Amino acid sequence: MFKILKEISISEGVLPPVYPIQVPHYVLLLCRGDVDPNWQCEVAKWIVHSTATTVAAWGPHTTKWDDAIDWALIL
């Protein structure tokens, strides 16, 4: 059961300086469309370096987000 529900809106090209959740959590990315690949890579790294245990993406171009998260884990 989830104890924390936190919505974070991120505009393309902007990254919050500090990840707001410091406990293990699940991330659901709600995608609106294609984004700049460099920014997507930075967001993926930001998520991977948080305490997220699982990440899922929903919406258009979600496979690009899946790939970005996978690459962020590898690099």
XYZ file of N, CA and C in Angstrom:
225
model
N 0.840 -1.182 0.000
C 0.000 0.000 0.000
C 0.885 1.245 0.000
N 0.548 2.198 -0.846
C 1.318 3.432 -0.910
C 0.969 4.333 0.263
N 1.985 4.912 0.863
C 1.779 5.832 1.974
C 1.983 7.274 1.549
N 2.687 7.457 0.445
C 2.994 8.805 -0.036
C 2.539 8.911 -1.484
N 1.854 9.966 -1.794
C 1.506 10.259 -3.184
C 1.995 11.668 -3.457
N 2.890 11.794 -4.395
C 3.495 13.093 -4.698
C 3.472 13.294 -6.199
N 2.867 14.373 -6.634
C 2.849 14.697 -8.062
C 3.905 15.760 -8.318
N 4.725 15.504 -9.327
C 5.775 16.448 -9.693
C 5.627 16.764 -11.172
N 5.343 17.998 -11.497
C 5.269 18.423 -12.895
C 6.623 18.982 -13.294
N 7.143 18.474 -14.390
C 8.444 18.930 -14.869
C 8.268 19.441 -16.292
N 8.634 20.675 -16.507
C 8.584 21.256 -17.845
C 9.832 20.849 -18.607
N 9.683 20.651 -19.908
C 10.830 20.255 -20.712
C 11.931 21.296 -20.603
N 13.135 20.799 -20.383
C 14.287 21.669 -20.256
C 14.597 22.069 -18.825
N 13.731 21.681 -17.884
C 13.909 22.075 -16.478
C 14.024 20.822 -15.614
N 14.958 20.834 -14.695
C 15.104 19.769 -13.713
C 15.089 20.370 -12.312
N 14.292 19.832 -11.418
C 14.382 20.314 -10.031
C 15.776 20.012 -9.481
N 16.305 20.874 -8.616
C 17.670 20.671 -8.125
C 17.805 19.492 -7.171
N 16.767 19.177 -6.407
C 16.831 18.095 -5.423
C 15.646 17.173 -5.632
N 15.899 15.869 -5.611
C 14.793 14.927 -5.748
C 13.947 15.009 -4.483
N 12.632 15.221 -4.590
C 11.799 15.532 -3.426
C 11.422 14.356 -2.530
N 11.667 13.130 -2.946
C 11.273 11.973 -2.150
C 12.529 11.214 -1.740
N 12.698 10.975 -0.463
C 13.916 10.349 0.039
C 13.699 8.924 0.542
N 12.546 8.338 0.268
C 12.270 6.955 0.665
C 12.030 6.136 -0.604
N 12.202 4.812 -0.556
C 11.924 4.008 -1.748
C 10.502 4.275 -2.259
N 10.373 4.391 -3.573
C 9.081 4.754 -4.143
C 8.956 4.245 -5.573
N 7.770 4.383 -6.116
C 7.425 3.987 -7.480
C 7.225 5.265 -8.286
N 7.755 5.305 -9.498
C 7.606 6.476 -10.363
C 6.746 6.100 -11.569
N 5.718 6.893 -11.819
C 4.903 6.750 -13.013
C 5.064 8.024 -13.830
N 5.657 7.906 -15.006
C 5.837 9.046 -15.905
C 4.622 9.142 -16.817
N 3.927 10.244 -16.777
C 2.811 10.487 -17.694
C 3.352 11.365 -18.814
N 3.506 10.787 -19.993
C 4.169 11.445 -21.108
C 3.160 12.137 -22.014
N 3.536 13.296 -22.505
C 2.677 14.052 -23.422
C 3.110 13.939 -24.872
N 4.308 13.535 -25.107
C 4.792 13.432 -26.476
C 6.303 13.377 -26.521
N 6.833 13.619 -27.692
C 8.274 13.589 -27.909
C 8.948 14.745 -27.184
N 10.115 14.477 -26.611
C 10.885 15.514 -25.913
C 12.327 15.492 -26.407
N 13.072 16.520 -26.044
C 14.479 16.600 -26.407
C 15.231 15.412 -25.783
N 15.946 14.618 -26.586
C 16.638 13.435 -26.055
C 17.665 13.749 -24.970
N 18.354 14.888 -25.068
C 19.345 15.250 -24.050
C 18.671 15.519 -22.705
N 17.555 16.238 -22.733
C 16.809 16.512 -21.510
C 16.239 15.216 -20.944
N 15.735 14.360 -21.830
C 15.181 13.075 -21.406
C 16.246 12.246 -20.695
N 17.449 12.267 -21.201
C 18.564 11.552 -20.579
C 18.848 12.096 -19.178
N 18.832 13.406 -19.025
C 19.079 14.024 -17.718
C 17.977 13.682 -16.707
N 16.728 13.687 -17.169
C 15.618 13.319 -16.284
C 15.740 11.850 -15.891
N 16.097 11.002 -16.832
C 16.270 9.579 -16.542
C 17.354 9.372 -15.488
N 18.470 10.085 -15.619
C 19.536 9.982 -14.609
C 19.060 10.486 -13.258
N 18.300 11.564 -13.265
C 17.743 12.149 -12.036
C 16.862 11.122 -11.324
N 16.034 10.412 -12.096
C 15.151 9.395 -11.523
C 15.960 8.199 -11.022
N 16.898 7.726 -11.837
C 17.695 6.557 -11.465
C 18.498 6.810 -10.192
N 18.996 8.022 -10.010
C 19.791 8.320 -8.824
C 18.946 8.662 -7.599
N 17.629 8.626 -7.766
C 16.747 8.786 -6.611
C 16.610 7.413 -5.954
N 15.681 7.287 -5.060
C 15.460 6.003 -4.407
C 14.295 5.240 -5.048
N 14.022 5.489 -6.323
C 12.934 4.803 -7.016
C 13.236 3.308 -7.129
N 12.262 2.488 -6.790
C 12.434 1.040 -6.923
C 11.893 0.542 -8.255
N 10.900 1.256 -8.810
C 10.288 0.883 -10.079
C 9.913 2.150 -10.831
N 10.096 2.120 -12.148
C 9.706 3.255 -12.993
C 8.871 2.714 -14.153
N 7.748 3.370 -14.413
C 6.895 3.005 -15.546
C 6.507 4.281 -16.281
N 6.286 4.163 -17.573
C 5.884 5.322 -18.380
C 4.575 5.005 -19.088
N 3.715 6.015 -19.217
C 2.435 5.852 -19.896
C 2.204 7.049 -20.802
N 1.770 6.794 -22.025
C 1.490 7.849 -22.980
C 2.273 7.635 -24.264
N 2.278 8.656 -25.132
C 3.002 8.524 -26.402
C 4.516 8.487 -26.197
N 5.187 7.712 -26.999
C 6.660 7.605 -27.003
C 7.223 7.061 -25.695
N 6.468 6.204 -25.005
C 6.953 5.675 -23.725
C 8.154 4.749 -23.896
N 8.276 4.112 -25.048
C 9.436 3.238 -25.232
C 10.738 4.032 -25.202
N 10.683 5.291 -25.620
C 11.876 6.145 -25.538
C 12.237 6.410 -24.077
N 11.220 6.574 -23.221
C 11.485 6.750 -21.794
C 12.031 5.464 -21.184
N 11.472 4.327 -21.569
C 11.989 3.045 -21.081
C 13.467 2.908 -21.428
N 13.801 3.223 -22.676
C 15.199 3.137 -23.108
C 16.087 4.123 -22.349
N 15.608 5.342 -22.135
C 16.399 6.354 -21.423
C 16.685 5.901 -19.991
N 15.690 5.314 -19.330
C 15.893 4.807 -17.964
C 16.895 3.660 -17.977
N 16.755 2.748 -18.934
C 17.708 1.630 -19.037
C 19.130 2.139 -19.243
N 19.318 3.105 -20.150
C 20.665 3.641 -20.396
C 21.204 4.361 -19.173
N 20.336 5.064 -18.454
C 20.773 5.768 -17.243
C 21.260 4.763 -16.189
N 20.646 3.593 -16.139
C 21.094 2.549 -15.204
C 22.447 1.993 -15.613
N 22.690 1.894 -16.915
C 23.939 1.322 -17.412
C 25.106 2.283 -17.270
N 24.851 3.574 -17.568
C 25.948 4.565 -17.579
C 26.303 5.073 -16.235
